[in-house]
Each structure stands twice: as C-alpha cells, then as structure tokens.
C-alpha cells in the first residue's frame, strides 16, 4: 500500500577520494527506520545501482554502543533489505507515502548527480509527499530544479545538513569533492546551522524535512512520522 510504505534511499558509492571505505551511515538509517516502523509504516530500500548498498564501516565502530544501530545491523530483516535494494530506475513515487535519503559521505559522490534520484525528488515534491534527508543526504537536492520556477529547488527553502565546520572537525574536507553546506548556500538555500557542531538540528519547511548530523536522525524520524500522519 502506497500510503503505508516509506522509501529509504541509500548510496551505492563505497570509497572516499583517498580510497578509504565509505557508504551510508548506520544510525542515519537505523534511527528513522525504527521511528517509521513503530508508527505502523513499512520501509523499502533503494539505491542508484540496486543490490548491496555499502555501509560505512566507521559508522559501525562509532555507534557500536547504540542499541538501535546494533539492532539494525544484526537484524536478518534489515540485513536482507540493504543487501537487496531496488535500483532507483525501477522506483515509482506512486508506490510510496514519502522518501527519506540516508546520509553518509557516499551520497555526495553518486546521489548528487543521479538522474533517477533527481526525477524522483521532483515527483515526490509535485505529489505533495514528505521529502526527508539527514546529514550529507541533502546533497541530493543540489541539482534538483523547481519545475514551476526553473530555479534551484533549494532556493529560499529552510534546510540543514552536515556543516562545513563538522566536516573540518571530522578531518574529511579533502575526502569529498565539495562541501555540502557551502553548495547549498551557493544555490540560495536558507541554511540553518546547528546551534553547536554535532548537536541535534532538524528543520521542517513544509514537506521538506532535513537533519544536520547523526545526532539528528532520531528526531528527524519523529518529524517524518508527524508529516506522514498529516497527509
């Protein structure tokens, strides 16, 4: 049932500039997943290439003491789901109530310019459905155009993401092709900076919901559930 299924989109990209492994970030999938599931919704996973979506191993280590991340990592249901993601080319917006883009550095490399993803975002937006994203996830909006105005989708919209300062503190500025906050600002986004680096920050602008970093994933999941219930 479209009205009870939420699409989670993961990256298919598995290497940083230096060749170090990357991918999607564990708590940014796990926390919203359980929020959505506990509210009675089904979750399906997709990625640009389909099949196994690469998990950033650093997120496993960093969140080894996080109950929901560990549960997600070890659950047979979720292991099977992320190993068998649907290719974005086979995804239809009409089959889902909302879309959620999971972060990690991977999306910066592939989902930023993925044509199917760009079209999907436009379709969800045109249908008035919630469009959510966390951490590096908002990179997916950079090349989306507002079909009504012909301008950048993010122009004038309140939005947050993993900040340039957080990227510097993580020591990963040189590991990605660009800084997401910087590019969102350049596209005219009304950027909302977290009150402190690594602190929870969730921004809601109509049907657009964004979270700033891993600490924001659970709160973003709650806001997504609220948006789903308002449909």
mmCIF file of C-alpha atoms in Angstrom:
data_model
loop_
_atom_site.group_PDB
_atom_site.id
_atom_site.type_symbol
_atom_site.label_atom_id
_atom_site.label_comp_id
_atom_site.label_asym_id
_atom_site.label_seq_id
_atom_site.Cartn_x
_atom_site.Cartn_y
_atom_site.Cartn_z
ATOM 1 C CA UNK A 1 0.000 0.000 0.000
ATOM 2 C CA UNK A 2 1.488 3.294 -1.109
ATOM 3 C CA UNK A 3 0.054 5.194 1.837
ATOM 4 C CA UNK A 4 1.812 2.890 4.327
ATOM 5 C CA UNK A 5 5.242 2.449 2.708
ATOM 6 C CA UNK A 6 8.200 4.811 3.007
ATOM 7 C CA UNK A 7 11.136 4.698 0.602
ATOM 8 C CA UNK A 8 14.626 4.921 2.142
ATOM 9 C CA UNK A 9 17.354 5.745 -0.383
ATOM 10 C CA UNK A 10 20.939 4.624 0.263
ATOM 11 C CA UNK A 11 24.163 5.383 -1.594
ATOM 12 C CA UNK A 12 25.843 2.850 -3.874
ATOM 13 C CA UNK A 13 29.247 4.564 -3.560
ATOM 14 C CA UNK A 14 31.853 2.903 -1.342
ATOM 15 C CA UNK A 15 35.105 4.929 -1.496
ATOM 16 C CA UNK A 16 36.305 8.363 -0.403
ATOM 17 C CA UNK A 17 38.760 10.368 -2.537
ATOM 18 C CA UNK A 18 41.720 8.572 -0.915
ATOM 19 C CA UNK A 19 40.168 5.159 -1.454
ATOM 20 C CA UNK A 20 39.140 4.706 2.169
ATOM 21 C CA UNK A 21 35.802 2.904 2.501
ATOM 22 C CA UNK A 22 32.586 4.868 2.862
ATOM 23 C CA UNK A 23 28.890 4.444 2.047
ATOM 24 C CA UNK A 24 25.696 5.092 4.006
ATOM 25 C CA UNK A 25 25.849 5.914 7.712
ATOM 26 C CA UNK A 26 24.361 3.364 10.091
ATOM 27 C CA UNK A 27 22.389 5.448 12.672
ATOM 28 C CA UNK A 28 21.022 7.687 9.930
ATOM 29 C CA UNK A 29 19.196 4.669 8.553
ATOM 30 C CA UNK A 30 18.538 2.843 11.823
ATOM 31 C CA UNK A 31 17.005 5.629 13.892
ATOM 32 C CA UNK A 32 14.476 6.876 11.292
ATOM 33 C CA UNK A 33 13.769 3.278 10.240
ATOM 34 C CA UNK A 34 12.542 2.311 13.694
ATOM 35 C CA UNK A 35 10.622 5.562 14.149
ATOM 36 C CA UNK A 36 8.763 4.941 10.899
ATOM 37 C CA UNK A 37 8.284 1.225 11.505
ATOM 38 C CA UNK A 38 6.958 1.717 15.032
ATOM 39 C CA UNK A 39 4.406 4.162 13.650
ATOM 40 C CA UNK A 40 2.992 1.361 11.508
ATOM 41 C CA UNK A 41 4.696 2.046 8.197
ATOM 42 C CA UNK A 42 6.620 -0.361 6.022
ATOM 43 C CA UNK A 43 10.087 0.635 4.779
ATOM 44 C CA UNK A 44 11.609 -0.313 1.439
ATOM 45 C CA UNK A 45 15.196 0.439 0.411
ATOM 46 C CA UNK A 46 16.549 1.648 -2.923
ATOM 47 C CA UNK A 47 19.926 2.796 -4.252
ATOM 48 C CA UNK A 48 21.318 4.012 -7.590
ATOM 49 C CA UNK A 49 22.761 0.618 -8.557
ATOM 50 C CA UNK A 50 20.421 -1.624 -6.597
ATOM 51 C CA UNK A 51 21.582 -4.706 -4.723
ATOM 52 C CA UNK A 52 24.016 -4.409 -1.826
ATOM 53 C CA UNK A 53 24.295 -0.838 -0.571
ATOM 54 C CA UNK A 54 27.719 -0.275 1.042
ATOM 55 C CA UNK A 55 27.715 0.539 4.744
ATOM 56 C CA UNK A 56 30.367 2.962 6.016
ATOM 57 C CA UNK A 57 32.412 0.778 8.403
ATOM 58 C CA UNK A 58 33.377 3.794 10.504
ATOM 59 C CA UNK A 59 29.717 4.234 11.446
ATOM 60 C CA UNK A 60 29.572 0.680 12.771
ATOM 61 C CA UNK A 61 32.515 1.357 15.071
ATOM 62 C CA UNK A 62 31.300 4.808 16.138
ATOM 63 C CA UNK A 63 27.827 3.527 17.041
ATOM 64 C CA UNK A 64 28.681 0.075 18.407
ATOM 65 C CA UNK A 65 27.086 1.047 21.734
ATOM 66 C CA UNK A 66 23.926 2.463 20.160
ATOM 67 C CA UNK A 67 21.078 -0.006 20.662
ATOM 68 C CA UNK A 68 19.065 0.824 17.546
ATOM 69 C CA UNK A 69 22.130 0.849 15.301
ATOM 70 C CA UNK A 70 23.220 -2.532 16.645
ATOM 71 C CA UNK A 71 19.711 -3.914 16.247
ATOM 72 C CA UNK A 72 19.524 -2.678 12.645
ATOM 73 C CA UNK A 73 22.981 -4.065 11.860
ATOM 74 C CA UNK A 74 22.210 -7.531 13.215
ATOM 75 C CA UNK A 75 18.573 -7.949 12.188
ATOM 76 C CA UNK A 76 18.066 -10.534 9.452
ATOM 77 C CA UNK A 77 15.235 -8.416 8.045
ATOM 78 C CA UNK A 78 17.324 -5.275 7.642
ATOM 79 C CA UNK A 79 20.451 -7.143 6.518
ATOM 80 C CA UNK A 80 18.418 -8.676 3.712
ATOM 81 C CA UNK A 81 16.819 -5.326 2.869
ATOM 82 C CA UNK A 82 20.098 -3.416 2.428
ATOM 83 C CA UNK A 83 21.628 -6.327 0.512
ATOM 84 C CA UNK A 84 18.740 -6.287 -1.974
ATOM 85 C CA UNK A 85 17.945 -2.629 -2.562
ATOM 86 C CA UNK A 86 15.786 -1.749 -5.538
ATOM 87 C CA UNK A 87 17.551 0.163 -8.347
ATOM 88 C CA UNK A 88 16.276 3.744 -8.459
ATOM 89 C CA UNK A 89 15.426 3.291 -12.128
ATOM 90 C CA UNK A 90 12.728 0.810 -11.031
ATOM 91 C CA UNK A 91 11.220 3.049 -8.335
ATOM 92 C CA UNK A 92 7.901 4.845 -8.792
ATOM 93 C CA UNK A 93 6.871 7.658 -6.452
ATOM 94 C CA UNK A 94 3.243 6.483 -6.611
ATOM 95 C CA UNK A 95 4.183 3.369 -4.614
ATOM 96 C CA UNK A 96 5.275 5.333 -1.534
ATOM 97 C CA UNK A 97 3.972 7.788 1.034
ATOM 98 C CA UNK A 98 7.315 9.573 1.490
ATOM 99 C CA UNK A 99 11.018 9.394 0.679
ATOM 100 C CA UNK A 100 13.935 9.510 3.112
ATOM 101 C CA UNK A 101 17.538 9.996 1.972
ATOM 102 C CA UNK A 102 20.047 8.444 4.368
ATOM 103 C CA UNK A 103 23.370 10.245 4.827
ATOM 104 C CA UNK A 104 26.977 9.189 4.922
ATOM 105 C CA UNK A 105 29.666 10.506 2.595
ATOM 106 C CA UNK A 106 28.566 8.127 -0.168
ATOM 107 C CA UNK A 107 25.637 10.255 -1.418
ATOM 108 C CA UNK A 108 27.962 13.184 -2.138
ATOM 109 C CA UNK A 109 29.610 11.073 -4.838
ATOM 110 C CA UNK A 110 26.631 9.399 -6.515
ATOM 111 C CA UNK A 111 23.208 10.723 -5.489
ATOM 112 C CA UNK A 112 24.120 14.385 -6.072
ATOM 113 C CA UNK A 113 24.007 13.888 -9.827
ATOM 114 C CA UNK A 114 21.890 10.741 -10.163
ATOM 115 C CA UNK A 115 19.217 11.427 -12.792
ATOM 116 C CA UNK A 116 16.710 8.928 -11.386
ATOM 117 C CA UNK A 117 17.066 10.405 -7.907
ATOM 118 C CA UNK A 118 16.605 13.956 -9.192
ATOM 119 C CA UNK A 119 13.433 12.952 -11.028
ATOM 120 C CA UNK A 120 12.170 11.041 -8.003
ATOM 121 C CA UNK A 121 12.550 14.073 -5.739
ATOM 122 C CA UNK A 122 10.638 16.193 -8.243
ATOM 123 C CA UNK A 123 7.893 13.552 -8.383
ATOM 124 C CA UNK A 124 7.527 13.272 -4.593
ATOM 125 C CA UNK A 125 7.521 17.052 -4.287
ATOM 126 C CA UNK A 126 4.899 17.513 -7.002
ATOM 127 C CA UNK A 127 2.718 14.907 -5.284
ATOM 128 C CA UNK A 128 2.890 16.842 -2.006
ATOM 129 C CA UNK A 129 4.596 13.992 -0.168
ATOM 130 C CA UNK A 130 7.231 14.370 2.577
ATOM 131 C CA UNK A 131 10.827 14.516 1.355
ATOM 132 C CA UNK A 132 13.343 13.907 4.160
ATOM 133 C CA UNK A 133 17.120 13.757 4.351
ATOM 134 C CA UNK A 134 19.819 13.718 7.023
ATOM 135 C CA UNK A 135 23.482 14.716 7.403
ATOM 136 C CA UNK A 136 25.173 14.569 3.952
ATOM 137 C CA UNK A 137 21.834 13.459 2.489
ATOM 138 C CA UNK A 138 20.708 16.973 1.448
ATOM 139 C CA UNK A 139 23.407 16.833 -1.235
ATOM 140 C CA UNK A 140 20.685 15.059 -3.245
ATOM 141 C CA UNK A 141 18.847 18.378 -3.664
ATOM 142 C CA UNK A 142 21.731 20.329 -5.209
ATOM 143 C CA UNK A 143 20.894 19.550 -8.831
ATOM 144 C CA UNK A 144 17.114 19.376 -8.482
ATOM 145 C CA UNK A 145 15.231 22.167 -10.229
ATOM 146 C CA UNK A 146 11.927 23.675 -9.171
ATOM 147 C CA UNK A 147 9.797 22.706 -12.165
ATOM 148 C CA UNK A 148 7.473 25.679 -11.615
ATOM 149 C CA UNK A 149 10.100 28.426 -11.402
ATOM 150 C CA UNK A 150 13.011 26.854 -13.261
ATOM 151 C CA UNK A 151 15.262 27.824 -10.356
ATOM 152 C CA UNK A 152 17.200 25.675 -7.908
ATOM 153 C CA UNK A 153 14.907 23.517 -5.767
ATOM 154 C CA UNK A 154 16.632 24.616 -2.555
ATOM 155 C CA UNK A 155 16.432 28.346 -3.290
ATOM 156 C CA UNK A 156 14.663 30.089 -0.415
ATOM 157 C CA UNK A 157 13.957 26.831 1.427
ATOM 158 C CA UNK A 158 14.973 26.361 5.043
ATOM 159 C CA UNK A 159 17.397 23.460 5.134
ATOM 160 C CA UNK A 160 20.238 21.991 7.175
ATOM 161 C CA UNK A 161 22.914 19.350 6.641
ATOM 162 C CA UNK A 162 26.309 18.195 7.927
ATOM 163 C CA UNK A 163 28.075 21.517 8.328
ATOM 164 C CA UNK A 164 31.375 22.625 6.846
ATOM 165 C CA UNK A 165 32.674 23.035 10.409
ATOM 166 C CA UNK A 166 31.698 19.451 11.277
ATOM 167 C CA UNK A 167 33.455 18.275 8.106
ATOM 168 C CA UNK A 168 36.614 20.103 9.210
ATOM 169 C CA UNK A 169 36.418 18.651 12.707
ATOM 170 C CA UNK A 170 35.999 15.174 11.218
ATOM 171 C CA UNK A 171 39.125 15.734 9.120
ATOM 172 C CA UNK A 172 37.352 14.778 5.911
ATOM 173 C CA UNK A 173 37.271 18.013 3.887
ATOM 174 C CA UNK A 174 39.784 16.619 1.378
ATOM 175 C CA UNK A 175 37.973 13.284 1.125
ATOM 176 C CA UNK A 176 34.907 14.604 -0.713
ATOM 177 C CA UNK A 177 34.550 16.584 -3.951
ATOM 178 C CA UNK A 178 32.758 19.533 -2.305
ATOM 179 C CA UNK A 179 31.273 20.760 0.974
ATOM 180 C CA UNK A 180 27.504 20.269 1.104
ATOM 181 C CA UNK A 181 26.699 23.293 3.276
ATOM 182 C CA UNK A 182 28.755 25.590 1.042
ATOM 183 C CA UNK A 183 26.996 24.332 -2.093
ATOM 184 C CA UNK A 184 23.508 24.580 -0.585
ATOM 185 C CA UNK A 185 24.195 28.185 0.386
ATOM 186 C CA UNK A 186 25.515 28.895 -3.119
ATOM 187 C CA UNK A 187 22.232 27.583 -4.563
ATOM 188 C CA UNK A 188 20.268 30.051 -2.434
ATOM 189 C CA UNK A 189 19.124 27.797 0.394
ATOM 190 C CA UNK A 190 18.017 29.487 3.620
ATOM 191 C CA UNK A 191 20.581 27.469 5.540
ATOM 192 C CA UNK A 192 20.035 26.708 9.230
ATOM 193 C CA UNK A 193 23.231 25.948 11.113
ATOM 194 C CA UNK A 194 23.110 23.636 14.124
ATOM 195 C CA UNK A 195 23.410 25.571 17.370
ATOM 196 C CA UNK A 196 26.634 23.696 18.034
ATOM 197 C CA UNK A 197 28.682 21.234 15.965
ATOM 198 C CA UNK A 198 27.415 17.644 16.319
ATOM 199 C CA UNK A 199 24.295 18.868 18.135
ATOM 200 C CA UNK A 200 20.769 17.838 17.152
ATOM 201 C CA UNK A 201 19.231 20.057 14.469
ATOM 202 C CA UNK A 202 16.065 19.297 12.497
ATOM 203 C CA UNK A 203 14.487 21.766 10.099
ATOM 204 C CA UNK A 204 10.977 21.494 8.662
ATOM 205 C CA UNK A 205 9.936 23.673 5.733
ATOM 206 C CA UNK A 206 6.568 22.416 4.560
ATOM 207 C CA UNK A 207 7.032 18.916 3.160
ATOM 208 C CA UNK A 208 10.854 19.249 3.216
ATOM 209 C CA UNK A 209 12.467 17.797 6.344
ATOM 210 C CA UNK A 210 16.213 17.830 6.975
ATOM 211 C CA UNK A 211 18.502 16.789 9.819
ATOM 212 C CA UNK A 212 22.005 18.082 10.390
ATOM 213 C CA UNK A 213 24.071 15.104 11.505
ATOM 214 C CA UNK A 214 23.932 11.619 13.068
ATOM 215 C CA UNK A 215 22.603 13.087 16.337
ATOM 216 C CA UNK A 216 19.604 14.442 14.417
ATOM 217 C CA UNK A 217 18.496 11.168 12.828
ATOM 218 C CA UNK A 218 16.038 10.076 15.518
ATOM 219 C CA UNK A 219 14.401 13.499 15.789
ATOM 220 C CA UNK A 220 14.125 13.646 12.010
ATOM 221 C CA UNK A 221 12.416 10.254 12.056
ATOM 222 C CA UNK A 222 9.850 11.606 14.515
ATOM 223 C CA UNK A 223 9.192 14.648 12.335
ATOM 224 C CA UNK A 224 8.791 12.385 9.313
ATOM 225 C CA UNK A 225 6.172 10.330 11.151
ATOM 226 C CA UNK A 226 4.338 13.537 12.080
ATOM 227 C CA UNK A 227 4.369 14.613 8.433
ATOM 228 C CA UNK A 228 3.080 11.227 7.301
ATOM 229 C CA UNK A 229 0.188 11.374 9.747
ATOM 230 C CA UNK A 230 -0.802 14.808 8.451
ATOM 231 C CA UNK A 231 -1.251 13.560 4.904
#
